[in-house]
């Protein structure tokens, strides 16, 4: 039974995430379209959807996701105009967000928070992002904190952390300082080097020298010259002519993080 075997093999590839191979073997256009969508080949996915004559909710969702992937946000809204399911609403919210229509996106994400429990984590995060892009940093902060509080093991926790860090860099809200510092120290690979520099400058300006030094210690020795220069300028400001102090610091940072670990914690220079 070669046809049955071919389809069986197609499904095996499908469930293993080998999308392109599964698309070659599956006999149904709708599943070929899903496979190409998952492979990120949105135009091919659309080609197979167009061969599917019947209009259906599933077809509309796949098409909307293809258009999202292609950045054709107006088409997403057009395809989903007759649907109000949680998944359709979420895709509409992403489309409004992509178009820069943040107020419309906010309305959608708020509706999802109220009516669709499964979409609450994503809705909270996108709501915070939308307020951030509108320049309403107080509300952005509120919803990033809501995400962190409600979903401490959420899949996008790092995104919420980064959003909160960016809010702090802009607002310099002293109420956030300790939380942001702890986030970065506990997640040393989360913040980019440019972000560490910005945070160190803020803490230095607030007189929190030890915290500024801790943040600088997270920057690897093999960083680019711009970051090195920024780091040295901050150190020069901290030590101000204290050659012994800055010399001790450089001796310390020459050690790897592993060498500076004691009792499961990193000691900072």
PDB file of C-alpha atoms in Angstrom:
ATOM      1  CA  UNK A   1       0.000   0.000   0.000  1.00  0.00           C
ATOM      2  CA  UNK A   2       2.428   2.704  -1.217  1.00  0.00           C
ATOM      3  CA  UNK A   3      -0.082   5.571  -0.807  1.00  0.00           C
ATOM      4  CA  UNK A   4      -0.825   4.673   2.804  1.00  0.00           C
ATOM      5  CA  UNK A   5       2.879   4.255   3.550  1.00  0.00           C
ATOM      6  CA  UNK A   6       3.642   7.622   1.945  1.00  0.00           C
ATOM      7  CA  UNK A   7       0.993   9.350   4.060  1.00  0.00           C
ATOM      8  CA  UNK A   8       2.160   7.552   7.217  1.00  0.00           C
ATOM      9  CA  UNK A   9       5.734   8.686   6.539  1.00  0.00           C
ATOM     10  CA  UNK A  10       4.480  12.225   5.939  1.00  0.00           C
ATOM     11  CA  UNK A  11       2.800  12.259   9.352  1.00  0.00           C
ATOM     12  CA  UNK A  12       5.918  10.861  10.989  1.00  0.00           C
ATOM     13  CA  UNK A  13       7.970  13.737   9.541  1.00  0.00           C
ATOM     14  CA  UNK A  14       5.193  16.143  10.579  1.00  0.00           C
ATOM     15  CA  UNK A  15       5.234  15.127  14.258  1.00  0.00           C
ATOM     16  CA  UNK A  16       9.024  15.182  14.311  1.00  0.00           C
ATOM     17  CA  UNK A  17       8.975  18.775  13.051  1.00  0.00           C
ATOM     18  CA  UNK A  18      10.544  17.947   9.689  1.00  0.00           C
ATOM     19  CA  UNK A  19       8.108  20.271   7.959  1.00  0.00           C
ATOM     20  CA  UNK A  20       9.469  20.361   4.426  1.00  0.00           C
ATOM     21  CA  UNK A  21       9.674  16.583   4.116  1.00  0.00           C
ATOM     22  CA  UNK A  22       6.179  16.167   5.546  1.00  0.00           C
ATOM     23  CA  UNK A  23       4.812  18.723   3.045  1.00  0.00           C
ATOM     24  CA  UNK A  24       6.144  16.604   0.176  1.00  0.00           C
ATOM     25  CA  UNK A  25       4.346  13.478   1.361  1.00  0.00           C
ATOM     26  CA  UNK A  26       1.063  14.582   2.956  1.00  0.00           C
ATOM     27  CA  UNK A  27      -1.854  14.304   0.502  1.00  0.00           C
ATOM     28  CA  UNK A  28      -3.993  17.192   1.809  1.00  0.00           C
ATOM     29  CA  UNK A  29      -3.395  20.812   0.830  1.00  0.00           C
ATOM     30  CA  UNK A  30      -4.426  22.140   4.239  1.00  0.00           C
ATOM     31  CA  UNK A  31      -1.749  20.073   6.006  1.00  0.00           C
ATOM     32  CA  UNK A  32       0.854  20.956   3.408  1.00  0.00           C
ATOM     33  CA  UNK A  33       0.007  24.601   4.110  1.00  0.00           C
ATOM     34  CA  UNK A  34       0.442  24.103   7.878  1.00  0.00           C
ATOM     35  CA  UNK A  35       3.778  22.366   7.314  1.00  0.00           C
ATOM     36  CA  UNK A  36       5.085  25.235   5.177  1.00  0.00           C
ATOM     37  CA  UNK A  37       3.752  27.755   7.722  1.00  0.00           C
ATOM     38  CA  UNK A  38       5.721  25.988  10.463  1.00  0.00           C
ATOM     39  CA  UNK A  39       8.785  25.954   8.207  1.00  0.00           C
ATOM     40  CA  UNK A  40       8.499  29.735   7.785  1.00  0.00           C
ATOM     41  CA  UNK A  41       7.781  29.427   4.064  1.00  0.00           C
ATOM     42  CA  UNK A  42       4.682  31.611   4.136  1.00  0.00           C
ATOM     43  CA  UNK A  43       4.278  32.137   0.395  1.00  0.00           C
ATOM     44  CA  UNK A  44       4.271  28.388  -0.278  1.00  0.00           C
ATOM     45  CA  UNK A  45       1.768  27.936   2.520  1.00  0.00           C
ATOM     46  CA  UNK A  46      -0.519  30.505   0.869  1.00  0.00           C
ATOM     47  CA  UNK A  47      -0.164  28.716  -2.493  1.00  0.00           C
ATOM     48  CA  UNK A  48      -1.542  25.501  -1.022  1.00  0.00           C
ATOM     49  CA  UNK A  49      -4.293  27.310   0.863  1.00  0.00           C
ATOM     50  CA  UNK A  50      -5.457  28.874  -2.393  1.00  0.00           C
ATOM     51  CA  UNK A  51      -5.914  25.359  -3.802  1.00  0.00           C
ATOM     52  CA  UNK A  52      -8.284  24.650  -0.911  1.00  0.00           C
ATOM     53  CA  UNK A  53     -11.663  25.735  -2.336  1.00  0.00           C
ATOM     54  CA  UNK A  54     -13.712  25.525   0.848  1.00  0.00           C
ATOM     55  CA  UNK A  55     -13.764  28.523   3.161  1.00  0.00           C
ATOM     56  CA  UNK A  56     -13.170  27.558   6.750  1.00  0.00           C
ATOM     57  CA  UNK A  57     -12.101  28.990  10.079  1.00  0.00           C
ATOM     58  CA  UNK A  58      -8.950  26.818  10.044  1.00  0.00           C
ATOM     59  CA  UNK A  59      -8.013  28.077   6.593  1.00  0.00           C
ATOM     60  CA  UNK A  60      -8.528  31.689   7.718  1.00  0.00           C
ATOM     61  CA  UNK A  61      -6.288  31.203  10.779  1.00  0.00           C
ATOM     62  CA  UNK A  62      -3.462  29.658   8.760  1.00  0.00           C
ATOM     63  CA  UNK A  63      -3.726  32.395   6.147  1.00  0.00           C
ATOM     64  CA  UNK A  64      -3.681  35.071   8.857  1.00  0.00           C
ATOM     65  CA  UNK A  65      -0.516  33.566  10.345  1.00  0.00           C
ATOM     66  CA  UNK A  66       1.093  33.508   6.897  1.00  0.00           C
ATOM     67  CA  UNK A  67       0.296  37.185   6.394  1.00  0.00           C
ATOM     68  CA  UNK A  68       1.663  37.984   9.856  1.00  0.00           C
ATOM     69  CA  UNK A  69       4.882  36.213   8.929  1.00  0.00           C
ATOM     70  CA  UNK A  70       5.081  38.275   5.739  1.00  0.00           C
ATOM     71  CA  UNK A  71       4.347  41.516   7.595  1.00  0.00           C
ATOM     72  CA  UNK A  72       1.117  42.046   5.630  1.00  0.00           C
ATOM     73  CA  UNK A  73      -0.895  43.158   8.651  1.00  0.00           C
ATOM     74  CA  UNK A  74      -3.859  44.709   6.817  1.00  0.00           C
ATOM     75  CA  UNK A  75      -4.498  41.351   5.142  1.00  0.00           C
ATOM     76  CA  UNK A  76      -4.562  39.656   8.548  1.00  0.00           C
ATOM     77  CA  UNK A  77      -7.397  41.956   9.624  1.00  0.00           C
ATOM     78  CA  UNK A  78      -9.239  41.373   6.357  1.00  0.00           C
ATOM     79  CA  UNK A  79      -9.018  37.577   6.583  1.00  0.00           C
ATOM     80  CA  UNK A  80     -10.230  37.527  10.198  1.00  0.00           C
ATOM     81  CA  UNK A  81     -12.899  40.241  10.023  1.00  0.00           C
ATOM     82  CA  UNK A  82     -15.734  37.736  10.582  1.00  0.00           C
ATOM     83  CA  UNK A  83     -14.104  35.874  13.487  1.00  0.00           C
ATOM     84  CA  UNK A  84     -14.042  36.760  17.193  1.00  0.00           C
ATOM     85  CA  UNK A  85     -12.545  33.609  18.726  1.00  0.00           C
ATOM     86  CA  UNK A  86      -9.651  34.060  21.199  1.00  0.00           C
ATOM     87  CA  UNK A  87      -7.072  32.937  18.637  1.00  0.00           C
ATOM     88  CA  UNK A  88      -8.498  35.222  15.960  1.00  0.00           C
ATOM     89  CA  UNK A  89      -8.563  38.137  18.406  1.00  0.00           C
ATOM     90  CA  UNK A  90      -4.951  37.533  19.395  1.00  0.00           C
ATOM     91  CA  UNK A  91      -3.834  37.509  15.755  1.00  0.00           C
ATOM     92  CA  UNK A  92      -5.802  40.717  15.154  1.00  0.00           C
ATOM     93  CA  UNK A  93      -4.086  42.276  18.154  1.00  0.00           C
ATOM     94  CA  UNK A  94      -0.682  41.347  16.734  1.00  0.00           C
ATOM     95  CA  UNK A  95      -1.704  42.835  13.375  1.00  0.00           C
ATOM     96  CA  UNK A  96      -2.776  46.137  14.974  1.00  0.00           C
ATOM     97  CA  UNK A  97       0.490  46.133  16.910  1.00  0.00           C
ATOM     98  CA  UNK A  98       2.467  45.542  13.709  1.00  0.00           C
ATOM     99  CA  UNK A  99       0.654  48.455  12.047  1.00  0.00           C
ATOM    100  CA  UNK A 100       1.546  50.737  14.944  1.00  0.00           C
ATOM    101  CA  UNK A 101      -2.131  51.014  15.913  1.00  0.00           C
ATOM    102  CA  UNK A 102      -1.371  50.499  19.564  1.00  0.00           C
ATOM    103  CA  UNK A 103      -4.659  51.815  20.959  1.00  0.00           C
ATOM    104  CA  UNK A 104      -6.613  49.288  18.875  1.00  0.00           C
ATOM    105  CA  UNK A 105      -4.171  46.560  19.931  1.00  0.00           C
ATOM    106  CA  UNK A 106      -4.676  47.511  23.589  1.00  0.00           C
ATOM    107  CA  UNK A 107      -8.450  47.121  23.250  1.00  0.00           C
ATOM    108  CA  UNK A 108      -8.001  43.624  21.813  1.00  0.00           C
ATOM    109  CA  UNK A 109      -5.473  42.481  24.421  1.00  0.00           C
ATOM    110  CA  UNK A 110      -7.628  43.802  27.274  1.00  0.00           C
ATOM    111  CA  UNK A 111     -10.582  41.873  25.887  1.00  0.00           C
ATOM    112  CA  UNK A 112      -8.469  38.708  25.802  1.00  0.00           C
ATOM    113  CA  UNK A 113      -7.407  39.187  29.420  1.00  0.00           C
ATOM    114  CA  UNK A 114     -11.070  39.433  30.431  1.00  0.00           C
ATOM    115  CA  UNK A 115     -12.437  36.567  28.336  1.00  0.00           C
ATOM    116  CA  UNK A 116      -9.686  34.107  27.347  1.00  0.00           C
ATOM    117  CA  UNK A 117      -7.656  32.583  30.227  1.00  0.00           C
ATOM    118  CA  UNK A 118      -5.336  30.663  27.876  1.00  0.00           C
ATOM    119  CA  UNK A 119      -4.254  33.901  26.196  1.00  0.00           C
ATOM    120  CA  UNK A 120      -3.743  35.939  29.384  1.00  0.00           C
ATOM    121  CA  UNK A 121       0.075  35.582  29.567  1.00  0.00           C
ATOM    122  CA  UNK A 122       0.647  36.690  25.967  1.00  0.00           C
ATOM    123  CA  UNK A 123      -2.026  39.385  26.243  1.00  0.00           C
ATOM    124  CA  UNK A 124      -0.467  40.897  29.388  1.00  0.00           C
ATOM    125  CA  UNK A 125       2.951  41.043  27.748  1.00  0.00           C
ATOM    126  CA  UNK A 126       1.718  42.555  24.463  1.00  0.00           C
ATOM    127  CA  UNK A 127      -0.406  45.022  26.426  1.00  0.00           C
ATOM    128  CA  UNK A 128       2.722  46.162  28.265  1.00  0.00           C
ATOM    129  CA  UNK A 129       4.650  46.393  24.975  1.00  0.00           C
ATOM    130  CA  UNK A 130       1.860  48.461  23.399  1.00  0.00           C
ATOM    131  CA  UNK A 131       1.829  50.957  26.297  1.00  0.00           C
ATOM    132  CA  UNK A 132       5.634  51.121  26.123  1.00  0.00           C
ATOM    133  CA  UNK A 133       5.515  51.988  22.418  1.00  0.00           C
ATOM    134  CA  UNK A 134       2.881  54.654  23.150  1.00  0.00           C
ATOM    135  CA  UNK A 135       5.255  56.197  25.677  1.00  0.00           C
ATOM    136  CA  UNK A 136       2.977  55.408  28.628  1.00  0.00           C
ATOM    137  CA  UNK A 137       5.743  53.912  30.736  1.00  0.00           C
ATOM    138  CA  UNK A 138       3.730  53.841  33.960  1.00  0.00           C
ATOM    139  CA  UNK A 139       1.117  51.508  32.467  1.00  0.00           C
ATOM    140  CA  UNK A 140       3.839  49.531  30.663  1.00  0.00           C
ATOM    141  CA  UNK A 141       5.530  49.022  34.038  1.00  0.00           C
ATOM    142  CA  UNK A 142       2.213  47.970  35.581  1.00  0.00           C
ATOM    143  CA  UNK A 143       1.580  45.216  33.030  1.00  0.00           C
ATOM    144  CA  UNK A 144       5.178  43.959  32.931  1.00  0.00           C
ATOM    145  CA  UNK A 145       4.965  43.598  36.721  1.00  0.00           C
ATOM    146  CA  UNK A 146       1.566  41.911  36.392  1.00  0.00           C
ATOM    147  CA  UNK A 147       3.081  39.365  34.024  1.00  0.00           C
ATOM    148  CA  UNK A 148       6.020  38.690  36.352  1.00  0.00           C
ATOM    149  CA  UNK A 149       3.721  38.331  39.365  1.00  0.00           C
ATOM    150  CA  UNK A 150       1.017  36.207  37.727  1.00  0.00           C
ATOM    151  CA  UNK A 151       3.234  34.035  35.535  1.00  0.00           C
ATOM    152  CA  UNK A 152       6.558  33.531  37.390  1.00  0.00           C
ATOM    153  CA  UNK A 153       7.317  30.514  35.181  1.00  0.00           C
ATOM    154  CA  UNK A 154       5.872  31.982  31.981  1.00  0.00           C
ATOM    155  CA  UNK A 155       7.505  31.193  28.661  1.00  0.00           C
ATOM    156  CA  UNK A 156       8.098  34.898  27.990  1.00  0.00           C
ATOM    157  CA  UNK A 157       9.317  35.851  31.459  1.00  0.00           C
ATOM    158  CA  UNK A 158      12.634  37.078  30.045  1.00  0.00           C
ATOM    159  CA  UNK A 159      10.764  39.389  27.655  1.00  0.00           C
ATOM    160  CA  UNK A 160       8.864  40.861  30.602  1.00  0.00           C
ATOM    161  CA  UNK A 161      12.140  41.318  32.470  1.00  0.00           C
ATOM    162  CA  UNK A 162      13.691  43.099  29.481  1.00  0.00           C
ATOM    163  CA  UNK A 163      10.625  45.313  29.114  1.00  0.00           C
ATOM    164  CA  UNK A 164      10.864  46.317  32.761  1.00  0.00           C
ATOM    165  CA  UNK A 165      14.598  47.008  32.416  1.00  0.00           C
ATOM    166  CA  UNK A 166      13.905  49.272  29.428  1.00  0.00           C
ATOM    167  CA  UNK A 167      11.207  51.119  31.387  1.00  0.00           C
ATOM    168  CA  UNK A 168      13.666  51.673  34.231  1.00  0.00           C
ATOM    169  CA  UNK A 169      16.380  52.956  31.878  1.00  0.00           C
ATOM    170  CA  UNK A 170      13.938  55.559  30.538  1.00  0.00           C
ATOM    171  CA  UNK A 171      12.116  56.540  33.742  1.00  0.00           C
ATOM    172  CA  UNK A 172      14.848  55.885  36.330  1.00  0.00           C
ATOM    173  CA  UNK A 173      12.015  55.067  38.724  1.00  0.00           C
ATOM    174  CA  UNK A 174      13.729  54.483  42.080  1.00  0.00           C
ATOM    175  CA  UNK A 175      10.959  52.070  43.094  1.00  0.00           C
ATOM    176  CA  UNK A 176      12.139  49.732  40.325  1.00  0.00           C
ATOM    177  CA  UNK A 177      15.879  49.989  41.002  1.00  0.00           C
ATOM    178  CA  UNK A 178      16.235  47.060  43.399  1.00  0.00           C
ATOM    179  CA  UNK A 179      13.985  44.761  41.361  1.00  0.00           C
ATOM    180  CA  UNK A 180      15.788  45.521  38.102  1.00  0.00           C
ATOM    181  CA  UNK A 181      19.174  45.038  39.755  1.00  0.00           C
ATOM    182  CA  UNK A 182      18.159  41.631  41.157  1.00  0.00           C
ATOM    183  CA  UNK A 183      16.724  40.553  37.800  1.00  0.00           C
ATOM    184  CA  UNK A 184      20.004  41.287  36.039  1.00  0.00           C
ATOM    185  CA  UNK A 185      22.210  39.736  38.724  1.00  0.00           C
ATOM    186  CA  UNK A 186      20.132  36.541  38.802  1.00  0.00           C
ATOM    187  CA  UNK A 187      19.937  36.377  34.986  1.00  0.00           C
ATOM    188  CA  UNK A 188      23.436  37.524  33.916  1.00  0.00           C
ATOM    189  CA  UNK A 189      22.985  36.519  30.267  1.00  0.00           C
ATOM    190  CA  UNK A 190      19.680  38.357  29.902  1.00  0.00           C
ATOM    191  CA  UNK A 191      20.858  41.949  29.480  1.00  0.00           C
ATOM    192  CA  UNK A 192      23.036  42.961  26.556  1.00  0.00           C
ATOM    193  CA  UNK A 193      26.317  44.709  27.273  1.00  0.00           C
ATOM    194  CA  UNK A 194      24.896  48.079  26.161  1.00  0.00           C
ATOM    195  CA  UNK A 195      22.094  47.651  28.699  1.00  0.00           C
ATOM    196  CA  UNK A 196      24.566  46.792  31.479  1.00  0.00           C
ATOM    197  CA  UNK A 197      26.479  49.979  30.702  1.00  0.00           C
ATOM    198  CA  UNK A 198      23.296  52.088  30.853  1.00  0.00           C
ATOM    199  CA  UNK A 199      22.249  50.500  34.142  1.00  0.00           C
ATOM    200  CA  UNK A 200      25.723  50.963  35.649  1.00  0.00           C
ATOM    201  CA  UNK A 201      25.610  54.672  34.752  1.00  0.00           C
ATOM    202  CA  UNK A 202      22.212  55.075  36.407  1.00  0.00           C
ATOM    203  CA  UNK A 203      23.299  53.316  39.603  1.00  0.00           C
ATOM    204  CA  UNK A 204      26.523  55.337  39.690  1.00  0.00           C
ATOM    205  CA  UNK A 205      24.556  58.580  39.371  1.00  0.00           C
ATOM    206  CA  UNK A 206      22.360  57.451  42.282  1.00  0.00           C
ATOM    207  CA  UNK A 207      25.464  56.799  44.371  1.00  0.00           C
ATOM    208  CA  UNK A 208      25.084  52.997  44.315  1.00  0.00           C
ATOM    209  CA  UNK A 209      28.702  52.349  43.447  1.00  0.00           C
ATOM    210  CA  UNK A 210      28.847  48.737  44.554  1.00  0.00           C
ATOM    211  CA  UNK A 211      25.866  47.846  42.383  1.00  0.00           C
ATOM    212  CA  UNK A 212      27.407  49.686  39.418  1.00  0.00           C
ATOM    213  CA  UNK A 213      30.605  47.666  39.847  1.00  0.00           C
ATOM    214  CA  UNK A 214      28.623  44.432  40.077  1.00  0.00           C
ATOM    215  CA  UNK A 215      26.958  45.209  36.752  1.00  0.00           C
ATOM    216  CA  UNK A 216      30.265  46.076  35.098  1.00  0.00           C
ATOM    217  CA  UNK A 217      31.692  42.759  36.327  1.00  0.00           C
ATOM    218  CA  UNK A 218      29.086  40.951  34.200  1.00  0.00           C
ATOM    219  CA  UNK A 219      30.587  42.388  31.009  1.00  0.00           C
ATOM    220  CA  UNK A 220      33.021  39.854  29.478  1.00  0.00           C
ATOM    221  CA  UNK A 221      36.655  40.832  28.997  1.00  0.00           C
ATOM    222  CA  UNK A 222      36.521  40.168  25.246  1.00  0.00           C
ATOM    223  CA  UNK A 223      33.791  42.733  24.553  1.00  0.00           C
ATOM    224  CA  UNK A 224      34.025  45.258  21.710  1.00  0.00           C
ATOM    225  CA  UNK A 225      36.118  48.446  21.999  1.00  0.00           C
ATOM    226  CA  UNK A 226      33.113  50.781  22.359  1.00  0.00           C
ATOM    227  CA  UNK A 227      31.805  48.883  25.391  1.00  0.00           C
ATOM    228  CA  UNK A 228      35.334  48.683  26.835  1.00  0.00           C
ATOM    229  CA  UNK A 229      35.734  52.449  26.509  1.00  0.00           C
ATOM    230  CA  UNK A 230      32.359  53.077  28.172  1.00  0.00           C
ATOM    231  CA  UNK A 231      33.246  50.677  30.965  1.00  0.00           C
ATOM    232  CA  UNK A 232      36.621  52.334  31.577  1.00  0.00           C
ATOM    233  CA  UNK A 233      35.020  55.798  31.673  1.00  0.00           C
ATOM    234  CA  UNK A 234      32.631  54.609  34.389  1.00  0.00           C
ATOM    235  CA  UNK A 235      35.514  53.043  36.317  1.00  0.00           C
ATOM    236  CA  UNK A 236      37.522  56.262  35.999  1.00  0.00           C
ATOM    237  CA  UNK A 237      34.564  58.165  37.440  1.00  0.00           C
ATOM    238  CA  UNK A 238      34.267  55.695  40.330  1.00  0.00           C
ATOM    239  CA  UNK A 239      37.941  55.571  41.295  1.00  0.00           C
ATOM    240  CA  UNK A 240      38.955  59.177  40.400  1.00  0.00           C
ATOM    241  CA  UNK A 241      42.709  58.985  40.746  1.00  0.00           C
ATOM    242  CA  UNK A 242      42.717  55.985  43.050  1.00  0.00           C
ATOM    243  CA  UNK A 243      45.242  53.961  41.046  1.00  0.00           C
ATOM    244  CA  UNK A 244      45.403  51.203  43.643  1.00  0.00           C
ATOM    245  CA  UNK A 245      41.623  50.792  43.603  1.00  0.00           C
ATOM    246  CA  UNK A 246      41.309  50.556  39.839  1.00  0.00           C
ATOM    247  CA  UNK A 247      44.352  48.282  39.685  1.00  0.00           C
ATOM    248  CA  UNK A 248      42.729  45.892  42.150  1.00  0.00           C
ATOM    249  CA  UNK A 249      39.552  45.947  40.097  1.00  0.00           C
ATOM    250  CA  UNK A 250      41.333  44.972  36.878  1.00  0.00           C
ATOM    251  CA  UNK A 251      43.197  42.197  38.694  1.00  0.00           C
ATOM    252  CA  UNK A 252      39.863  40.859  39.851  1.00  0.00           C
ATOM    253  CA  UNK A 253      38.039  40.998  36.516  1.00  0.00           C
ATOM    254  CA  UNK A 254      40.859  39.108  34.818  1.00  0.00           C
ATOM    255  CA  UNK A 255      39.531  36.078  36.684  1.00  0.00           C
ATOM    256  CA  UNK A 256      36.748  34.193  34.984  1.00  0.00           C
ATOM    257  CA  UNK A 257      33.280  34.081  36.554  1.00  0.00           C
ATOM    258  CA  UNK A 258      33.934  30.428  37.394  1.00  0.00           C
ATOM    259  CA  UNK A 259      37.060  31.393  39.341  1.00  0.00           C
ATOM    260  CA  UNK A 260      35.085  34.060  41.192  1.00  0.00           C
ATOM    261  CA  UNK A 261      32.375  31.606  42.285  1.00  0.00           C
ATOM    262  CA  UNK A 262      32.254  30.790  45.959  1.00  0.00           C
ATOM    263  CA  UNK A 263      29.597  28.693  47.625  1.00  0.00           C
ATOM    264  CA  UNK A 264      27.338  28.721  44.566  1.00  0.00           C
ATOM    265  CA  UNK A 265      27.387  32.528  44.313  1.00  0.00           C
ATOM    266  CA  UNK A 266      29.560  34.895  42.308  1.00  0.00           C
ATOM    267  CA  UNK A 267      31.615  37.399  44.285  1.00  0.00           C
ATOM    268  CA  UNK A 268      31.938  40.674  42.440  1.00  0.00           C
ATOM    269  CA  UNK A 269      34.885  42.964  42.004  1.00  0.00           C
TER     270      UNK A 269
END
